[in-house]
PDB file of C-alpha atoms and ligand atoms in Angstrom:
ATOM      1  CA  MET A   1     114.654 112.327  89.317  1.00  0.00           C
ATOM      2  CA  ARG A   2     113.313 115.824  90.734  1.00  0.00           C
ATOM      3  CA  ILE A   3     109.830 116.038  92.247  1.00  0.00           C
ATOM      4  CA  ASP A   4     108.441 118.961  94.010  1.00  0.00           C
ATOM      5  CA  VAL A   5     105.265 118.823  96.195  1.00  0.00           C
ATOM      6  CA  VAL A   6     103.090 121.782  97.210  1.00  0.00           C
ATOM      7  CA  THR A   7     101.401 121.256 100.470  1.00  0.00           C
ATOM      8  CA  ILE A   8     100.179 122.779 103.499  1.00  0.00           C
ATOM      9  CA  PHE A   9     101.912 120.333 105.530  1.00  0.00           C
ATOM     10  CA  PRO A  10     104.684 120.061 104.055  1.00  0.00           C
ATOM     11  CA  GLU A  11     106.498 118.776 107.708  1.00  0.00           C
ATOM     12  CA  LEU A  12     104.608 114.772 106.843  1.00  0.00           C
ATOM     13  CA  PHE A  13     107.343 114.598 104.443  1.00  0.00           C
ATOM     14  CA  GLU A  14     110.343 115.282 106.780  1.00  0.00           C
ATOM     15  CA  PRO A  15     110.667 112.014 108.249  1.00  0.00           C
ATOM     16  CA  PHE A  16     109.349 110.469 104.656  1.00  0.00           C
ATOM     17  CA  ALA A  17     112.287 111.956 103.055  1.00  0.00           C
ATOM     18  CA  ALA A  18     114.794 110.881 105.271  1.00  0.00           C
ATOM     19  CA  THR A  19     113.819 107.263 105.854  1.00  0.00           C
ATOM     20  CA  SER A  20     114.928 103.932 104.496  1.00  0.00           C
ATOM     21  CA  LEU A  21     114.975 103.642 100.459  1.00  0.00           C
ATOM     22  CA  ILE A  22     113.316 106.771  99.812  1.00  0.00           C
ATOM     23  CA  GLY A  23     116.302 108.312 101.729  1.00  0.00           C
ATOM     24  CA  ARG A  24     118.973 106.907 100.293  1.00  0.00           C
ATOM     25  CA  ALA A  25     118.125 107.997  97.369  1.00  0.00           C
ATOM     26  CA  ILE A  26     118.346 111.461  97.760  1.00  0.00           C
ATOM     27  CA  GLU A  27     120.886 111.052  99.389  1.00  0.00           C
ATOM     28  CA  GLY A  28     123.151 109.295  96.653  1.00  0.00           C
ATOM     29  CA  GLY A  29     121.590 111.995  94.233  1.00  0.00           C
ATOM     30  CA  LEU A  30     118.784 109.487  92.609  1.00  0.00           C
ATOM     31  CA  LEU A  31     116.633 111.321  93.244  1.00  0.00           C
ATOM     32  CA  ARG A  32     115.707 115.409  93.791  1.00  0.00           C
ATOM     33  CA  LEU A  33     112.250 115.578  96.415  1.00  0.00           C
ATOM     34  CA  ASP A  34     111.589 119.071  97.067  1.00  0.00           C
ATOM     35  CA  VAL A  35     108.947 119.639  99.285  1.00  0.00           C
ATOM     36  CA  HIS A  36     106.423 123.576  99.089  1.00  0.00           C
ATOM     37  CA  ASP A  37     105.242 125.216 102.090  1.00  0.00           C
ATOM     38  CA  LEU A  38     101.580 126.551  99.626  1.00  0.00           C
ATOM     39  CA  ARG A  39     100.820 128.994 101.934  1.00  0.00           C
ATOM     40  CA  ARG A  40     104.383 130.917 100.354  1.00  0.00           C
ATOM     41  CA  TRP A  41     102.174 131.592  97.546  1.00  0.00           C
ATOM     42  CA  THR A  42      99.233 133.506  99.934  1.00  0.00           C
ATOM     43  CA  THR A  43      98.845 137.467 100.327  1.00  0.00           C
ATOM     44  CA  ASP A  44      96.730 137.883 103.032  1.00  0.00           C
ATOM     45  CA  ARG A  45      97.891 137.703 106.407  1.00  0.00           C
ATOM     46  CA  HIS A  46      96.230 134.767 107.806  1.00  0.00           C
ATOM     47  CA  ARG A  47      98.199 133.046 105.117  1.00  0.00           C
ATOM     48  CA  THR A  48      94.709 131.894 103.847  1.00  0.00           C
ATOM     49  CA  VAL A  49      94.568 128.987 101.336  1.00  0.00           C
ATOM     50  CA  ASP A  50      90.606 127.743 101.348  1.00  0.00           C
ATOM     51  CA  ASP A  51      87.572 129.495 101.124  1.00  0.00           C
ATOM     52  CA  GLU A  52      83.041 128.650 100.860  1.00  0.00           C
ATOM     53  CA  PRO A  53      82.266 127.244  98.005  1.00  0.00           C
ATOM     54  CA  PHE A  54      80.338 129.443  95.766  1.00  0.00           C
ATOM     55  CA  GLY A  55      76.355 128.035  95.203  1.00  0.00           C
ATOM     56  CA  GLY A  56      76.672 127.301  98.834  1.00  0.00           C
ATOM     57  CA  GLY A  57      76.635 123.532 100.533  1.00  0.00           C
ATOM     58  CA  GLY A  58      79.878 122.426 103.231  1.00  0.00           C
ATOM     59  CA  GLY A  59      83.372 122.791 103.560  1.00  0.00           C
ATOM     60  CA  MET A  60      85.850 124.602 101.999  1.00  0.00           C
ATOM     61  CA  VAL A  61      87.499 125.098  98.583  1.00  0.00           C
ATOM     62  CA  MET A  62      91.209 125.407  98.400  1.00  0.00           C
ATOM     63  CA  SER A  63      91.481 128.591  95.980  1.00  0.00           C
ATOM     64  CA  ALA A  64      93.041 129.151  92.998  1.00  0.00           C
ATOM     65  CA  PRO A  65      95.693 131.956  93.256  1.00  0.00           C
ATOM     66  CA  PRO A  66      98.184 129.911  96.164  1.00  0.00           C
ATOM     67  CA  TRP A  67      98.422 127.466  93.328  1.00  0.00           C
ATOM     68  CA  LEU A  68      98.584 128.959  90.492  1.00  0.00           C
ATOM     69  CA  GLY A  69     101.423 131.491  92.596  1.00  0.00           C
ATOM     70  CA  ALA A  70     102.884 128.121  93.327  1.00  0.00           C
ATOM     71  CA  VAL A  71     102.604 126.368  90.122  1.00  0.00           C
ATOM     72  CA  ARG A  72     103.857 129.438  87.884  1.00  0.00           C
ATOM     73  CA  GLU A  73     106.832 130.004  90.337  1.00  0.00           C
ATOM     74  CA  LEU A  74     108.217 126.504  90.671  1.00  0.00           C
ATOM     75  CA  CYS A  75     108.152 125.172  86.761  1.00  0.00           C
ATOM     76  CA  GLY A  76     109.028 128.498  85.189  1.00  0.00           C
ATOM     77  CA  ASP A  77     110.594 127.903  81.665  1.00  0.00           C
ATOM     78  CA  ARG A  78     111.447 123.685  82.851  1.00  0.00           C
ATOM     79  CA  GLN A  79     109.367 121.170  81.509  1.00  0.00           C
ATOM     80  CA  VAL A  80     107.317 119.903  83.992  1.00  0.00           C
ATOM     81  CA  THR A  81     104.092 117.478  84.178  1.00  0.00           C
ATOM     82  CA  ARG A  82     101.872 118.974  86.894  1.00  0.00           C
ATOM     83  CA  ILE A  83      99.625 116.506  89.049  1.00  0.00           C
ATOM     84  CA  LEU A  84      96.948 117.034  91.253  1.00  0.00           C
ATOM     85  CA  LEU A  85      96.145 114.086  93.213  1.00  0.00           C
ATOM     86  CA  SER A  86      92.837 113.916  94.215  1.00  0.00           C
ATOM     87  CA  PRO A  87      89.822 111.044  93.764  1.00  0.00           C
ATOM     88  CA  GLN A  88      88.970 112.010  90.891  1.00  0.00           C
ATOM     89  CA  GLY A  89      91.695 111.595  89.217  1.00  0.00           C
ATOM     90  CA  ARG A  90      93.196 107.806  87.318  1.00  0.00           C
ATOM     91  CA  ARG A  91      93.837 105.385  89.099  1.00  0.00           C
ATOM     92  CA  LEU A  92      97.221 104.645  89.763  1.00  0.00           C
ATOM     93  CA  ASP A  93      98.506 101.110  88.716  1.00  0.00           C
ATOM     94  CA  ASP A  94     101.955  99.370  87.304  1.00  0.00           C
ATOM     95  CA  ARG A  95     101.427 100.835  84.093  1.00  0.00           C
ATOM     96  CA  LEU A  96     100.735 104.681  85.419  1.00  0.00           C
ATOM     97  CA  VAL A  97     103.898 104.383  87.966  1.00  0.00           C
ATOM     98  CA  ARG A  98     106.115 103.464  84.587  1.00  0.00           C
ATOM     99  CA  GLU A  99     104.537 105.477  82.438  1.00  0.00           C
ATOM    100  CA  LEU A 100     105.411 108.990  84.326  1.00  0.00           C
ATOM    101  CA  ALA A 101     109.088 107.152  85.519  1.00  0.00           C
ATOM    102  CA  GLN A 102     109.570 108.132  82.206  1.00  0.00           C
ATOM    103  CA  VAL A 103     108.064 111.496  81.592  1.00  0.00           C
ATOM    104  CA  GLY A 104     110.997 113.371  83.812  1.00  0.00           C
ATOM    105  CA  ASP A 105     110.265 116.221  85.449  1.00  0.00           C
ATOM    106  CA  LEU A 106     107.220 115.964  88.185  1.00  0.00           C
ATOM    107  CA  LEU A 107     104.890 118.409  90.287  1.00  0.00           C
ATOM    108  CA  LEU A 108     102.636 116.400  92.989  1.00  0.00           C
ATOM    109  CA  MET A 109      99.821 118.949  93.874  1.00  0.00           C
ATOM    110  CA  CYS A 110      98.139 117.701  97.657  1.00  0.00           C
ATOM    111  CA  GLY A 111      94.778 119.274  97.479  1.00  0.00           C
ATOM    112  CA  ARG A 112      92.565 119.300 100.761  1.00  0.00           C
ATOM    113  CA  TYR A 113      89.434 120.536 102.085  1.00  0.00           C
ATOM    114  CA  GLU A 114      86.503 118.923  99.585  1.00  0.00           C
ATOM    115  CA  GLY A 115      89.092 120.060  97.039  1.00  0.00           C
ATOM    116  CA  VAL A 116      90.188 122.629  94.564  1.00  0.00           C
ATOM    117  CA  ASP A 117      88.903 125.466  92.577  1.00  0.00           C
ATOM    118  CA  GLU A 118      88.411 123.962  88.655  1.00  0.00           C
ATOM    119  CA  ARG A 119      89.645 126.404  87.332  1.00  0.00           C
ATOM    120  CA  VAL A 120      93.651 125.290  88.799  1.00  0.00           C
ATOM    121  CA  ARG A 121      92.901 122.706  87.377  1.00  0.00           C
ATOM    122  CA  GLU A 122      92.359 124.048  84.096  1.00  0.00           C
ATOM    123  CA  LEU A 123      94.946 125.893  84.168  1.00  0.00           C
ATOM    124  CA  VAL A 124      97.522 123.980  85.493  1.00  0.00           C
ATOM    125  CA  VAL A 125      96.849 120.126  86.437  1.00  0.00           C
ATOM    126  CA  ASP A 126      98.566 117.806  83.422  1.00  0.00           C
ATOM    127  CA  LEU A 127      96.844 115.145  85.261  1.00  0.00           C
ATOM    128  CA  GLU A 128      94.452 113.819  88.077  1.00  0.00           C
ATOM    129  CA  VAL A 129      95.836 110.998  90.067  1.00  0.00           C
ATOM    130  CA  SER A 130      94.186 108.790  92.641  1.00  0.00           C
ATOM    131  CA  ILE A 131      95.568 105.641  94.695  1.00  0.00           C
ATOM    132  CA  GLY A 132      92.130 104.276  94.640  1.00  0.00           C
ATOM    133  CA  ASP A 133      88.279 104.355  95.401  1.00  0.00           C
ATOM    134  CA  TYR A 134      88.068 106.056  99.109  1.00  0.00           C
ATOM    135  CA  VAL A 135      88.236 109.523 100.310  1.00  0.00           C
ATOM    136  CA  LEU A 136      91.314 110.715 101.787  1.00  0.00           C
ATOM    137  CA  SER A 137      91.174 113.504 103.782  1.00  0.00           C
ATOM    138  CA  GLY A 138      94.568 114.389 101.134  1.00  0.00           C
ATOM    139  CA  GLY A 139      96.874 114.245  98.660  1.00  0.00           C
ATOM    140  CA  GLU A 140     100.027 113.683 101.098  1.00  0.00           C
ATOM    141  CA  VAL A 141      99.263 110.172 101.418  1.00  0.00           C
ATOM    142  CA  PRO A 142      98.707 109.264  97.804  1.00  0.00           C
ATOM    143  CA  ALA A 143     101.262 111.954  96.995  1.00  0.00           C
ATOM    144  CA  MET A 144     103.929 109.696  99.258  1.00  0.00           C
ATOM    145  CA  ALA A 145     102.452 105.922  97.707  1.00  0.00           C
ATOM    146  CA  LEU A 146     103.171 107.538  94.173  1.00  0.00           C
ATOM    147  CA  ILE A 147     106.940 109.461  95.279  1.00  0.00           C
ATOM    148  CA  GLU A 148     107.527 105.649  96.241  1.00  0.00           C
ATOM    149  CA  ALA A 149     106.559 103.742  93.463  1.00  0.00           C
ATOM    150  CA  LEU A 150     108.053 106.477  91.090  1.00  0.00           C
ATOM    151  CA  SER A 151     111.296 106.101  93.259  1.00  0.00           C
ATOM    152  CA  ARG A 152     111.473 101.741  93.119  1.00  0.00           C
ATOM    153  CA  GLN A 153     112.250 102.464  88.953  1.00  0.00           C
ATOM    154  CA  VAL A 154     114.900 104.866  89.626  1.00  0.00           C
ATOM    155  CA  PRO A 155     118.229 102.727  88.578  1.00  0.00           C
ATOM    156  CA  GLY A 156     120.155 102.208  91.845  1.00  0.00           C
ATOM    157  CA  VAL A 157     117.261 102.597  93.629  1.00  0.00           C
ATOM    158  CA  VAL A 158     116.752  99.527  94.843  1.00  0.00           C
ATOM    159  CA  GLY A 159     119.985  97.152  95.254  1.00  0.00           C
ATOM    160  CA  LEU A 160     119.039  94.142  93.123  1.00  0.00           C
ATOM    161  CA  ALA A 161     117.442  95.318  90.116  1.00  0.00           C
ATOM    162  CA  ASP A 162     115.880  91.884  90.052  1.00  0.00           C
ATOM    163  CA  SER A 163     113.905  92.389  92.844  1.00  0.00           C
ATOM    164  CA  VAL A 164     111.846  95.720  90.768  1.00  0.00           C
ATOM    165  CA  GLU A 165     111.801  93.408  87.910  1.00  0.00           C
ATOM    166  CA  ARG A 166     110.534  90.231  90.027  1.00  0.00           C
ATOM    167  CA  ASP A 167     108.037  93.310  91.729  1.00  0.00           C
ATOM    168  CA  SER A 168     104.402  92.046  91.654  1.00  0.00           C
ATOM    169  CA  PHE A 169     102.228  93.671  88.811  1.00  0.00           C
ATOM    170  CA  ARG A 170     105.616  93.815  86.427  1.00  0.00           C
ATOM    171  CA  ASP A 171     104.510  90.689  84.500  1.00  0.00           C
ATOM    172  CA  GLY A 172     100.124  90.991  85.282  1.00  0.00           C
ATOM    173  CA  ARG A 173     100.851  88.538  88.137  1.00  0.00           C
ATOM    174  CA  LEU A 174     100.274  88.963  91.722  1.00  0.00           C
ATOM    175  CA  ASP A 175     103.890  87.800  93.631  1.00  0.00           C
ATOM    176  CA  PHE A 176     104.719  84.506  94.376  1.00  0.00           C
ATOM    177  CA  PRO A 177     104.754  83.180  98.694  1.00  0.00           C
ATOM    178  CA  HIS A 178     108.500  83.892 100.266  1.00  0.00           C
ATOM    179  CA  TYR A 179     109.544  82.095 103.212  1.00  0.00           C
ATOM    180  CA  THR A 180     112.703  82.688 105.514  1.00  0.00           C
ATOM    181  CA  ARG A 181     114.096  81.243 108.373  1.00  0.00           C
ATOM    182  CA  PRO A 182     112.985  79.072 110.887  1.00  0.00           C
ATOM    183  CA  ARG A 183     112.299  76.335 108.974  1.00  0.00           C
ATOM    184  CA  VAL A 184     109.529  75.313 110.550  1.00  0.00           C
ATOM    185  CA  VAL A 185     106.900  77.626 112.328  1.00  0.00           C
ATOM    186  CA  GLU A 186     104.224  76.617 114.434  1.00  0.00           C
ATOM    187  CA  GLY A 187     104.276  73.396 112.792  1.00  0.00           C
ATOM    188  CA  LEU A 188     103.509  74.999 109.188  1.00  0.00           C
ATOM    189  CA  GLU A 189     106.870  73.700 107.233  1.00  0.00           C
ATOM    190  CA  VAL A 190     108.537  75.511 104.116  1.00  0.00           C
ATOM    191  CA  PRO A 191     107.623  73.862 100.760  1.00  0.00           C
ATOM    192  CA  GLU A 192     110.657  71.526 100.372  1.00  0.00           C
ATOM    193  CA  VAL A 193     111.696  72.968  96.775  1.00  0.00           C
ATOM    194  CA  LEU A 194     112.628  75.800  97.920  1.00  0.00           C
ATOM    195  CA  VAL A 195     115.457  74.322 100.021  1.00  0.00           C
ATOM    196  CA  SER A 196     116.265  71.229  97.494  1.00  0.00           C
ATOM    197  CA  GLY A 197     118.655  73.932  95.298  1.00  0.00           C
ATOM    198  CA  ASP A 198     116.923  73.018  92.357  1.00  0.00           C
ATOM    199  CA  HIS A 199     117.174  76.607  91.391  1.00  0.00           C
ATOM    200  CA  ALA A 200     114.605  75.149  87.930  1.00  0.00           C
ATOM    201  CA  ALA A 201     112.195  73.345  90.178  1.00  0.00           C
ATOM    202  CA  ILE A 202     112.365  76.853  92.593  1.00  0.00           C
ATOM    203  CA  GLU A 203     111.607  78.597  89.250  1.00  0.00           C
ATOM    204  CA  ARG A 204     108.869  76.898  88.274  1.00  0.00           C
ATOM    205  CA  TRP A 205     107.088  76.464  91.815  1.00  0.00           C
ATOM    206  CA  ARG A 206     107.147  80.167  91.837  1.00  0.00           C
ATOM    207  CA  GLN A 207     105.392  80.677  88.144  1.00  0.00           C
ATOM    208  CA  LYS A 208     103.283  78.205  89.570  1.00  0.00           C
ATOM    209  CA  ARG A 209     102.430  79.596  93.009  1.00  0.00           C
ATOM    210  CA  ALA A 210     102.253  83.366  91.084  1.00  0.00           C
ATOM    211  CA  LEU A 211      99.773  82.585  89.016  1.00  0.00           C
ATOM    212  CA  GLU A 212      97.594  80.411  90.955  1.00  0.00           C
ATOM    213  CA  ARG A 213      97.372  82.958  93.716  1.00  0.00           C
ATOM    214  CA  THR A 214      96.155  85.766  90.524  1.00  0.00           C
ATOM    215  CA  ALA A 215      93.705  83.394  89.176  1.00  0.00           C
ATOM    216  CA  ARG A 216      92.392  83.375  92.747  1.00  0.00           C
ATOM    217  CA  ARG A 217      92.578  86.747  93.782  1.00  0.00           C
ATOM    218  CA  ARG A 218      92.827  89.114  91.172  1.00  0.00           C
ATOM    219  CA  PRO A 219      91.343  87.232  87.673  1.00  0.00           C
ATOM    220  CA  ASP A 220      90.711  90.902  86.148  1.00  0.00           C
ATOM    221  CA  LEU A 221      94.695  90.327  86.104  1.00  0.00           C
ATOM    222  CA  LEU A 222      94.736  88.022  83.883  1.00  0.00           C
ATOM    223  CA  GLY A 223      91.541  89.186  81.691  1.00  0.00           C
ATOM    224  CA  SER A 224      88.563  86.871  83.690  1.00  0.00           C
ATOM    225  CA  ASP A 225      86.040  87.888  86.449  1.00  0.00           C
ATOM    226  CA  ASP A 226      85.957  84.618  87.664  1.00  0.00           C
ATOM    227  CA  GLY A 227      88.709  83.857  90.526  1.00  0.00           C
ATOM    228  CA  GLU A 228      87.767  82.815  94.406  1.00  0.00           C
ATOM    229  CA  ALA A 229      88.088  86.624  95.948  1.00  0.00           C
ATOM    230  CA  ASP A 230      89.205  84.329  98.498  1.00  0.00           C
ATOM    231  CA  ARG A 231      92.116  87.480 100.208  1.00  0.00           C
TER     232      ARG A 231
HETATM  233  N1  ADE T   1      93.053 112.800  98.156  1.00  0.00           N
HETATM  234  C1  ADE T   1      91.505 112.509  98.444  1.00  0.00           C
HETATM  235  N2  ADE T   1      91.848 110.865  98.699  1.00  0.00           N
HETATM  236  C2  ADE T   1      92.818 110.841  97.759  1.00  0.00           C
HETATM  237  C3  ADE T   1      92.935 109.444  97.267  1.00  0.00           C
HETATM  238  N3  ADE T   1      92.119 108.803  97.170  1.00  0.00           N
HETATM  239  N4  ADE T   1      93.611 109.351  95.605  1.00  0.00           N
HETATM  240  C4  ADE T   1      94.745 110.541  95.472  1.00  0.00           C
HETATM  241  N5  ADE T   1      94.282 111.075  96.419  1.00  0.00           N
HETATM  242  C5  ADE T   1      92.786 111.373  97.142  1.00  0.00           C
END
């Protein structure tokens, strides 16, 4: 999988690209992640990427020319899906992650300030993606969230394919509870079934707990809205 990122803060991606699963995926050639500084496509001495909004009001708007230059140069003749991270986008969920893992090369565009000139959207953006109904200062953290979720879909990135298959949301449910040693923590014991050695019973217990938890915390995932909100 190849992902290009355009940002005014490329340095934010350095530790991200060097750590844990992502670091190993890049090193092992399973993921190619190229991060580009948007200012490379500016033409003035101050390498300006923003300007005041037409119509007035507060804040600054990212201007179109650097974005257009970046997208056109980086995509060239390649078939690339160009994604702008923004709170106005389609909400990221497991379904969208799986869709995007299938479309081939991606270009992630990290907006900042009050937003990006609308003509960027019209001319070079295929899809806008939001990671939730709250506003961050830029698209960098959302881009990392998307990259991390996508990389888990690349065969070989997560050691045991089984652990991706078992991820929360895979079958429209939250995850079941997990336990490890020590067996007793401040008086709380591991459920007996998990140390019984009866694998069929363990599987039944896990399915039941996942379903109960989903019904209580996220009834919307089960197609109903009447659970308790006890998160
Ligand atoms: N940029 C700022 N807030 C964002 C959000 N919630 N999702 C994606 N990009 C963003």
